[in-house]
PDB file of C-alpha atoms in Angstrom:
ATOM      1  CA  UNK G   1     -50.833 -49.936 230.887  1.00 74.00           C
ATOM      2  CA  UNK G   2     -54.319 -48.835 230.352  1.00 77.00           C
ATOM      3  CA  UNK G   3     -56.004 -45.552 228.909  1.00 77.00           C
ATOM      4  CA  UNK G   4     -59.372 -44.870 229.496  1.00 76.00           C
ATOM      5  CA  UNK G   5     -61.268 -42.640 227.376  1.00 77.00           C
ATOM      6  CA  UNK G   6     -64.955 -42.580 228.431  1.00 74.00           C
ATOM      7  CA  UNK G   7     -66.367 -40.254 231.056  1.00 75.00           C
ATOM      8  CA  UNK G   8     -66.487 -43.298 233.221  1.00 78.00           C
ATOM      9  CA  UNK G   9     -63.339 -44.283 234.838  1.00 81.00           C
ATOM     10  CA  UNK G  10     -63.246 -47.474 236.947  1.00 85.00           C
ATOM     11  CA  UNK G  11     -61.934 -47.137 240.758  1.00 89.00           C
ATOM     12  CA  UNK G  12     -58.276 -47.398 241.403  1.00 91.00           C
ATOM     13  CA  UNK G  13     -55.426 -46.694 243.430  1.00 92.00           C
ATOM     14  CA  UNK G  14     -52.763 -43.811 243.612  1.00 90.00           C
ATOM     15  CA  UNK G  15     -49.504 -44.124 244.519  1.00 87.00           C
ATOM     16  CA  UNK G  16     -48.424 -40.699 246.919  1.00 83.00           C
ATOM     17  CA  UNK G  17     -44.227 -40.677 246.807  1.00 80.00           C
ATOM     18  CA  UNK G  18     -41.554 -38.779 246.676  1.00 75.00           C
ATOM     19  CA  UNK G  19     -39.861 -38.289 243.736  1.00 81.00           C
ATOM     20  CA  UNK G  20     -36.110 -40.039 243.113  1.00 82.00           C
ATOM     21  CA  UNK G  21     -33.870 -38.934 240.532  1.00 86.00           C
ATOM     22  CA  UNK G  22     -34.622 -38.770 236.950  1.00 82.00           C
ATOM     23  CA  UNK G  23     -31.996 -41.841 236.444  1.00 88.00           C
ATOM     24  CA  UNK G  24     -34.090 -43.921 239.447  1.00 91.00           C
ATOM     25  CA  UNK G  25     -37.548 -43.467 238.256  1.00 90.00           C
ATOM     26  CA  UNK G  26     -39.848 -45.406 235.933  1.00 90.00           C
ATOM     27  CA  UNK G  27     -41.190 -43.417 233.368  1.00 89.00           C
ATOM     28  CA  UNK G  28     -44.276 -43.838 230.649  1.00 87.00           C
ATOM     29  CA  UNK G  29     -41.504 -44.826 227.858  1.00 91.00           C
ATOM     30  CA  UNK G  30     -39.977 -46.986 230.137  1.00 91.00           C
ATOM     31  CA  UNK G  31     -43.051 -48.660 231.022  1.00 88.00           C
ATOM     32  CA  UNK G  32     -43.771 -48.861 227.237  1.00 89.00           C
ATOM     33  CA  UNK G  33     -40.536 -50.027 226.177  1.00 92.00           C
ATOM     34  CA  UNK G  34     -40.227 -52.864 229.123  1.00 91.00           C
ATOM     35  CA  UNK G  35     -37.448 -51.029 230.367  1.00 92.00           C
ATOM     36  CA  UNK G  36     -37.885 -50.484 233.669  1.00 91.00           C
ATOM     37  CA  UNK G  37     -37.835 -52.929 235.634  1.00 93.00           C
ATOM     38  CA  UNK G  38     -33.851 -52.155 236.913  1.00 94.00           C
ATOM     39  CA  UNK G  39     -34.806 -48.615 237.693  1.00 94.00           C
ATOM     40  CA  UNK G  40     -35.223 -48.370 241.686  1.00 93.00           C
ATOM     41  CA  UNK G  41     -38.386 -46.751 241.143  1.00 91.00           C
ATOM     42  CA  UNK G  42     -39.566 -50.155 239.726  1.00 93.00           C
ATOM     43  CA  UNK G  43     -39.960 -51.286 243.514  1.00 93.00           C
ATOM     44  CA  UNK G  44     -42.612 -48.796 244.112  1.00 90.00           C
ATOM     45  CA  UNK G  45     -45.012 -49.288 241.167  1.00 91.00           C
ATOM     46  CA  UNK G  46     -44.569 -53.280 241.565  1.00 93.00           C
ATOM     47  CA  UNK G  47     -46.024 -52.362 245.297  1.00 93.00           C
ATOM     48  CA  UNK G  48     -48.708 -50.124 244.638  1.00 93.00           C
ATOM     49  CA  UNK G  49     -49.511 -52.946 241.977  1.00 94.00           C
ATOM     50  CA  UNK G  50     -49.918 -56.148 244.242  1.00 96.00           C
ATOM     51  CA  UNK G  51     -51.234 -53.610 247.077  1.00 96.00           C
ATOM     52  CA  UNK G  52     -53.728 -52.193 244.818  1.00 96.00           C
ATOM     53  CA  UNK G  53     -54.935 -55.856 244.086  1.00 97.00           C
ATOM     54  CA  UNK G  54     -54.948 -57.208 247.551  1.00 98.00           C
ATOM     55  CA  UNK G  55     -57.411 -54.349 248.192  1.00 97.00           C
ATOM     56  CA  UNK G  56     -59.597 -55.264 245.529  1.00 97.00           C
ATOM     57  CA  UNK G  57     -58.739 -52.652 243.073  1.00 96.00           C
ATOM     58  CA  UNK G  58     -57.673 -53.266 239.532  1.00 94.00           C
ATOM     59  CA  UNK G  59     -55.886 -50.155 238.256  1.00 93.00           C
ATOM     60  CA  UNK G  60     -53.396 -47.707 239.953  1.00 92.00           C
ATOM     61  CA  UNK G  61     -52.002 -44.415 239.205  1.00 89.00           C
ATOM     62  CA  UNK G  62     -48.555 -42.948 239.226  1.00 86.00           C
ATOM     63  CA  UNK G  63     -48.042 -40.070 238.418  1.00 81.00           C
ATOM     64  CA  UNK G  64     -44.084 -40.381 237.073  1.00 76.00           C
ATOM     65  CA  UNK G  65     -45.455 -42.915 234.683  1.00 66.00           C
ATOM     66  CA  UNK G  66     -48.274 -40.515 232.948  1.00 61.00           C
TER      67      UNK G  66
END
């Protein structure tokens, strides 16, 4: 987890998805907490992750983790 706070923001991917529910996806305190990673949802961050590096990019957004 990473929070920038400068006006310039390195390039990364975002992760477009439908929304499970509230019990299946990963949130900010889960990611915070390392509690996670049993949540379904976990399968779709750890994929935007290794896509978002195989394309060169170091950060990704999600937007049920913010």
């Amino acid at each position: 987890l990473t929070r920038f706070r400068d006006e310039v923001i390195s390039p990364y991917a975002i992760l477009s998805h439908m929304w499970g529910a509230d019990t299946e996806e990963v949130t900010l305190d889960d990611l915070t907490n390392s509690t996670g990673k049993d949540k379904p949802g976990y399968k779709k961050i750890r994929f935007c992750g290794e896509q978002a590096a195989r394309d060169g990019l170091e950060y990704f957004w999600i937007d049920t983790c913010c």
